[in-house]
Amino acid sequence: PVVAIGAGAFDPNKEGNDTASIEEIVLNENITAIGAKAFGYMPSLRTVSLPQTVSSVGDYAFTSTPKLTEIYFAADAGREG
């Protein structure tokens, strides 16, 4: 299974990436790391949902996403604090 989103993975400026129209991203429970600028430069991205398994987010992971207004972090019901 995929456990990490690489640096610049969804950059619509990269050849072959057709990600400019994506508005929502929901990551599954296997994901533990998000690379630098992984979701950068996505002009339509509005919402991102991250699972509790994500323990590392790279620099500028969501840079230049002007419509991004919501990032949801999954609650960890088993933790006390």
N, CA, C and O atoms as a GROMACS GRO file, in nm:
protein
  324
    1PRO      N    1   0.082  -0.120   0.000
    1PRO     CA    2   0.000   0.000   0.000
    1PRO      C    3   0.086   0.126   0.000
    1PRO      O    4   0.202   0.124   0.043
    2VAL      N    5   0.032   0.232  -0.047
    2VAL     CA    6   0.099   0.362  -0.046
    2VAL      C    7   0.100   0.414   0.098
    2VAL      O    8  -0.004   0.418   0.164
    3VAL      N    9   0.219   0.453   0.148
    3VAL     CA   10   0.230   0.503   0.284
    3VAL      C   11   0.278   0.648   0.291
    3VAL      O   12   0.277   0.708   0.398
    4ALA      N   13   0.318   0.705   0.178
    4ALA     CA   14   0.367   0.843   0.177
    4ALA      C   15   0.327   0.910   0.046
    4ALA      O   16   0.316   0.846  -0.058
    5ILE      N   17   0.306   1.041   0.054
    5ILE     CA   18   0.282   1.124  -0.063
    5ILE      C   19   0.412   1.199  -0.088
    5ILE      O   20   0.455   1.278  -0.004
    6GLY      N   21   0.474   1.175  -0.201
    6GLY     CA   22   0.605   1.232  -0.230
    6GLY      C   23   0.604   1.382  -0.254
    6GLY      O   24   0.500   1.443  -0.277
    7ALA      N   25   0.722   1.440  -0.248
    7ALA     CA   26   0.739   1.584  -0.270
    7ALA      C   27   0.686   1.623  -0.408
    7ALA      O   28   0.723   1.562  -0.509
    8GLY      N   29   0.601   1.723  -0.411
    8GLY     CA   30   0.546   1.774  -0.537
    8GLY      C   31   0.458   1.677  -0.613
    8GLY      O   32   0.433   1.697  -0.732
    9ALA      N   33   0.410   1.574  -0.547
    9ALA     CA   34   0.336   1.468  -0.615
    9ALA      C   35   0.214   1.516  -0.693
    9ALA      O   36   0.185   1.462  -0.800
   10PHE      N   37   0.142   1.613  -0.642
   10PHE     CA   38   0.019   1.658  -0.707
   10PHE      C   39   0.034   1.794  -0.775
   10PHE      O   40  -0.065   1.858  -0.810
   11ASP      N   41   0.156   1.839  -0.794
   11ASP     CA   42   0.180   1.970  -0.857
   11ASP      C   43   0.128   1.968  -1.001
   11ASP      O   44   0.178   1.893  -1.084
   12PRO      N   45   0.027   2.050  -1.031
   12PRO     CA   46  -0.031   2.051  -1.166
   12PRO      C   47   0.065   2.103  -1.272
   12PRO      O   48   0.039   2.089  -1.391
   13ASN      N   49   0.175   2.164  -1.229
   13ASN     CA   50   0.273   2.214  -1.325
   13ASN      C   51   0.369   2.106  -1.373
   13ASN      O   52   0.444   2.127  -1.468
   14LYS      N   53   0.368   1.990  -1.307
   14LYS     CA   54   0.452   1.879  -1.349
   14LYS      C   55   0.390   1.812  -1.472
   14LYS      O   56   0.269   1.794  -1.479
   15GLU      N   57   0.473   1.777  -1.564
   15GLU     CA   58   0.424   1.711  -1.685
   15GLU      C   59   0.351   1.582  -1.649
   15GLU      O   60   0.401   1.501  -1.572
   16GLY      N   61   0.233   1.565  -1.706
   16GLY     CA   62   0.154   1.445  -1.681
   16GLY      C   63   0.056   1.456  -1.565
   16GLY      O   64  -0.031   1.370  -1.550
   17ASN      N   65   0.069   1.559  -1.482
   17ASN     CA   66  -0.023   1.577  -1.371
   17ASN      C   67  -0.144   1.659  -1.416
   17ASN      O   68  -0.128   1.772  -1.463
   18ASP      N   69  -0.260   1.604  -1.402
   18ASP     CA   70  -0.384   1.675  -1.434
   18ASP      C   71  -0.460   1.696  -1.303
   18ASP      O   72  -0.568   1.640  -1.283
   19THR      N   73  -0.403   1.776  -1.216
   19THR     CA   74  -0.458   1.791  -1.081
   19THR      C   75  -0.514   1.930  -1.053
   19THR      O   76  -0.558   1.956  -0.941
   20ALA      N   77  -0.512   2.018  -1.150
   20ALA     CA   78  -0.554   2.157  -1.128
   20ALA      C   79  -0.700   2.170  -1.088
   20ALA      O   80  -0.736   2.270  -1.025
   21SER      N   81  -0.784   2.075  -1.123
   21SER     CA   82  -0.927   2.087  -1.093
   21SER      C   83  -0.970   2.011  -0.967
   21SER      O   84  -1.088   2.013  -0.932
   22ILE      N   85  -0.878   1.945  -0.899
   22ILE     CA   86  -0.912   1.870  -0.777
   22ILE      C   87  -0.951   1.968  -0.666
   22ILE      O   88  -0.877   2.061  -0.636
   23GLU      N   89  -1.068   1.945  -0.606
   23GLU     CA   90  -1.118   2.033  -0.500
   23GLU      C   91  -1.106   1.973  -0.361
   23GLU      O   92  -1.101   2.046  -0.262
   24GLU      N   93  -1.100   1.841  -0.352
   24GLU     CA   94  -1.097   1.776  -0.220
   24GLU      C   95  -1.003   1.657  -0.224
   24GLU      O   96  -0.998   1.581  -0.321
   25ILE      N   97  -0.927   1.642  -0.114
   25ILE     CA   98  -0.838   1.527  -0.099
   25ILE      C   99  -0.868   1.463   0.036
   25ILE      O  100  -0.871   1.531   0.139
   26VAL      N  101  -0.890   1.332   0.033
   26VAL     CA  102  -0.911   1.254   0.155
   26VAL      C  103  -0.807   1.142   0.154
   26VAL      O  104  -0.810   1.055   0.068
   27LEU      N  105  -0.716   1.146   0.249
   27LEU     CA  106  -0.610   1.046   0.256
   27LEU      C  107  -0.653   0.929   0.344
   27LEU      O  108  -0.721   0.948   0.444
   28ASN      N  109  -0.612   0.809   0.304
   28ASN     CA  110  -0.651   0.691   0.382
   28ASN      C  111  -0.556   0.666   0.498
   28ASN      O  112  -0.453   0.732   0.511
   29GLU      N  113  -0.590   0.571   0.580
   29GLU     CA  114  -0.518   0.541   0.705
   29GLU      C  115  -0.378   0.486   0.684
   29GLU      O  116  -0.302   0.477   0.781
   30ASN      N  117  -0.340   0.449   0.561
   30ASN     CA  118  -0.205   0.398   0.538
   30ASN      C  119  -0.102   0.509   0.532
   30ASN      O  120   0.017   0.484   0.552
   31ILE      N  121  -0.145   0.630   0.505
   31ILE     CA  122  -0.053   0.741   0.484
   31ILE      C  123   0.009   0.788   0.616
   31ILE      O  124  -0.062   0.818   0.712
   32THR      N  125   0.143   0.794   0.618
   32THR     CA  126   0.214   0.838   0.737
   32THR      C  127   0.293   0.966   0.714
   32THR      O  128   0.329   1.035   0.810
   33ALA      N  129   0.321   0.999   0.587
   33ALA     CA  130   0.404   1.116   0.559
   33ALA      C  131   0.357   1.187   0.433
   33ALA      O  132   0.312   1.125   0.337
   34ILE      N  133   0.370   1.319   0.435
   34ILE     CA  134   0.337   1.403   0.321
   34ILE      C  135   0.462   1.485   0.290
   34ILE      O  136   0.514   1.555   0.377
   35GLY      N  137   0.510   1.475   0.168
   35GLY     CA  138   0.633   1.542   0.129
   35GLY      C  139   0.617   1.692   0.107
   35GLY      O  140   0.506   1.744   0.102
   36ALA      N  141   0.731   1.759   0.094
   36ALA     CA  142   0.734   1.902   0.068
   36ALA      C  143   0.659   1.936  -0.060
   36ALA      O  144   0.677   1.870  -0.163
   37LYS      N  145   0.576   2.036  -0.053
   37LYS     CA  146   0.499   2.084  -0.168
   37LYS      C  147   0.415   1.975  -0.234
   37LYS      O  148   0.380   1.986  -0.352
   38ALA      N  149   0.382   1.869  -0.160
   38ALA     CA  150   0.308   1.756  -0.217
   38ALA      C  151   0.178   1.798  -0.283
   38ALA      O  152   0.141   1.746  -0.388
   39PHE      N  153   0.107   1.893  -0.222
   39PHE     CA  154  -0.020   1.940  -0.275
   39PHE      C  155  -0.011   2.087  -0.315
   39PHE      O  156  -0.113   2.155  -0.325
   40GLY      N  157   0.108   2.134  -0.337
   40GLY     CA  158   0.129   2.273  -0.372
   40GLY      C  159   0.079   2.308  -0.511
   40GLY      O  160   0.074   2.223  -0.600
   41TYR      N  161   0.043   2.432  -0.528
   41TYR     CA  162   0.007   2.488  -0.658
   41TYR      C  163  -0.121   2.429  -0.717
   41TYR      O  164  -0.137   2.425  -0.838
   42MET      N  165  -0.210   2.383  -0.631
   42MET     CA  166  -0.338   2.328  -0.677
   42MET      C  167  -0.443   2.438  -0.662
   42MET      O  168  -0.493   2.462  -0.552
   43PRO      N  169  -0.477   2.506  -0.771
   43PRO     CA  170  -0.562   2.625  -0.763
   43PRO      C  171  -0.706   2.600  -0.719
   43PRO      O  172  -0.773   2.693  -0.674
   44SER      N  173  -0.755   2.477  -0.732
   44SER     CA  174  -0.895   2.449  -0.698
   44SER      C  175  -0.912   2.379  -0.564
   44SER      O  176  -1.025   2.362  -0.517
   45LEU      N  177  -0.802   2.337  -0.502
   45LEU     CA  178  -0.811   2.260  -0.377
   45LEU      C  179  -0.876   2.343  -0.266
   45LEU      O  180  -0.831   2.453  -0.235
   46ARG      N  181  -0.982   2.288  -0.207
   46ARG     CA  182  -1.058   2.357  -0.101
   46ARG      C  183  -1.049   2.286   0.034
   46ARG      O  184  -1.045   2.351   0.138
   47THR      N  185  -1.047   2.152   0.032
   47THR     CA  186  -1.058   2.074   0.155
   47THR      C  187  -0.960   1.957   0.153
   47THR      O  188  -0.942   1.890   0.051
   48VAL      N  189  -0.895   1.932   0.268
   48VAL     CA  190  -0.805   1.818   0.283
   48VAL      C  191  -0.840   1.748   0.414
   48VAL      O  192  -0.859   1.812   0.517
   49SER      N  193  -0.850   1.616   0.408
   49SER     CA  194  -0.876   1.536   0.529
   49SER      C  195  -0.757   1.443   0.552
   49SER      O  196  -0.722   1.362   0.466
   50LEU      N  197  -0.695   1.457   0.669
   50LEU     CA  198  -0.577   1.378   0.703
   50LEU      C  199  -0.611   1.274   0.810
   50LEU      O  200  -0.682   1.306   0.906
   51PRO      N  201  -0.562   1.152   0.795
   51PRO     CA  202  -0.586   1.050   0.898
   51PRO      C  203  -0.492   1.072   1.016
   51PRO      O  204  -0.394   1.145   1.005
   52GLN      N  205  -0.522   1.010   1.127
   52GLN     CA  206  -0.439   1.023   1.246
   52GLN      C  207  -0.302   0.958   1.228
   52GLN      O  208  -0.213   0.981   1.309
   53THR      N  209  -0.285   0.878   1.124
   53THR     CA  210  -0.158   0.810   1.100
   53THR      C  211  -0.051   0.903   1.044
   53THR      O  212   0.067   0.868   1.045
   54VAL      N  213  -0.089   1.021   0.994
   54VAL     CA  214   0.010   1.115   0.940
   54VAL      C  215   0.092   1.173   1.054
   54VAL      O  216   0.038   1.238   1.144
   55SER      N  217   0.223   1.148   1.049
   55SER     CA  218   0.310   1.198   1.156
   55SER      C  219   0.412   1.298   1.104
   55SER      O  220   0.487   1.357   1.182
   56SER      N  221   0.416   1.318   0.972
   56SER     CA  222   0.513   1.410   0.915
   56SER      C  223   0.452   1.483   0.795
   56SER      O  224   0.396   1.421   0.705
   57VAL      N  225   0.464   1.616   0.796
   57VAL     CA  226   0.418   1.697   0.684
   57VAL      C  227   0.535   1.785   0.642
   57VAL      O  228   0.588   1.862   0.722
   58GLY      N  229   0.575   1.773   0.516
   58GLY     CA  230   0.690   1.847   0.466
   58GLY      C  231   0.664   1.996   0.452
   58GLY      O  232   0.550   2.042   0.454
   59ASP      N  233   0.772   2.070   0.437
   59ASP     CA  234   0.765   2.215   0.421
   59ASP      C  235   0.678   2.252   0.301
   59ASP      O  236   0.686   2.191   0.195
   60TYR      N  237   0.596   2.353   0.321
   60TYR     CA  238   0.513   2.409   0.214
   60TYR      C  239   0.425   2.305   0.145
   60TYR      O  240   0.397   2.316   0.025
   61ALA      N  241   0.381   2.205   0.220
   61ALA     CA  242   0.301   2.097   0.162
   61ALA      C  243   0.177   2.147   0.090
   61ALA      O  244   0.130   2.083  -0.004
   62PHE      N  245   0.123   2.261   0.135
   62PHE     CA  246   0.001   2.315   0.074
   62PHE      C  247   0.023   2.457   0.020
   62PHE      O  248  -0.069   2.538   0.019
   63THR      N  249   0.144   2.487  -0.023
   63THR     CA  250   0.177   2.620  -0.071
   63THR      C  251   0.098   2.656  -0.197
   63THR      O  252   0.070   2.570  -0.281
   64SER      N  253   0.064   2.780  -0.209
   64SER     CA  254  -0.004   2.834  -0.328
   64SER      C  255  -0.132   2.757  -0.362
   64SER      O  256  -0.156   2.719  -0.477
   65THR      N  257  -0.214   2.737  -0.260
   65THR     CA  258  -0.346   2.678  -0.278
   65THR      C  259  -0.447   2.782  -0.230
   65THR      O  260  -0.497   2.773  -0.118
   66PRO      N  261  -0.478   2.880  -0.314
   66PRO     CA  262  -0.555   2.997  -0.271
   66PRO      C  263  -0.697   2.969  -0.223
   66PRO      O  264  -0.754   3.050  -0.150
   67LYS      N  265  -0.756   2.857  -0.263
   67LYS     CA  266  -0.893   2.827  -0.223
   67LYS      C  267  -0.901   2.733  -0.103
   67LYS      O  268  -1.010   2.703  -0.055
   68LEU      N  269  -0.787   2.686  -0.055
   68LEU     CA  270  -0.786   2.593   0.058
   68LEU      C  271  -0.833   2.665   0.184
   68LEU      O  272  -0.769   2.759   0.231
   69THR      N  273  -0.945   2.619   0.238
   69THR     CA  274  -1.002   2.682   0.357
   69THR      C  275  -1.019   2.584   0.473
   69THR      O  276  -1.040   2.626   0.586
   70GLU      N  277  -1.010   2.453   0.446
   70GLU     CA  278  -1.034   2.356   0.553
   70GLU      C  279  -0.935   2.240   0.544
   70GLU      O  280  -0.917   2.179   0.439
   71ILE      N  281  -0.871   2.213   0.658
   71ILE     CA  282  -0.789   2.093   0.672
   71ILE      C  283  -0.840   2.021   0.795
   71ILE      O  284  -0.839   2.076   0.906
   72TYR      N  285  -0.886   1.900   0.776
   72TYR     CA  286  -0.942   1.820   0.885
   72TYR      C  287  -0.838   1.718   0.930
   72TYR      O  288  -0.775   1.651   0.848
   73PHE      N  289  -0.823   1.706   1.060
   73PHE     CA  290  -0.736   1.606   1.119
   73PHE      C  291  -0.824   1.504   1.190
   73PHE      O  292  -0.909   1.542   1.272
   74ALA      N  293  -0.806   1.377   1.161
   74ALA     CA  294  -0.886   1.273   1.224
   74ALA      C  295  -0.859   1.272   1.374
   74ALA      O  296  -0.745   1.283   1.418
   75ALA      N  297  -0.964   1.261   1.451
   75ALA     CA  298  -0.952   1.255   1.597
   75ALA      C  299  -0.900   1.118   1.639
   75ALA      O  300  -0.933   1.017   1.578
   76ASP      N  301  -0.820   1.117   1.741
   76ASP     CA  302  -0.772   0.992   1.797
   76ASP      C  303  -0.850   0.964   1.925
   76ASP      O  304  -0.815   1.013   2.032
   77ALA      N  305  -0.956   0.885   1.912
   77ALA     CA  306  -1.044   0.860   2.025
   77ALA      C  307  -0.976   0.781   2.136
   77ALA      O  308  -1.022   0.783   2.251
   78GLY      N  309  -0.865   0.711   2.104
   78GLY     CA  310  -0.798   0.631   2.203
   78GLY      C  311  -0.699   0.706   2.290
   78GLY      O  312  -0.652   0.652   2.390
   79ARG      N  313  -0.666   0.828   2.254
   79ARG     CA  314  -0.568   0.904   2.330
   79ARG      C  315  -0.635   0.983   2.442
   79ARG      O  316  -0.747   1.032   2.430
   80GLU      N  317  -0.560   0.994   2.550
   80GLU     CA  318  -0.607   1.078   2.659
   80GLU      C  319  -0.518   1.201   2.663
   80GLU      O  320  -0.401   1.194   2.624
   81GLY      N  321  -0.571   1.311   2.708
   81GLY     CA  322  -0.480   1.423   2.715
   81GLY      C  323  -0.552   1.545   2.741
   81GLY      O  324  -0.490   1.652   2.750
   0.00000   0.00000   0.00000
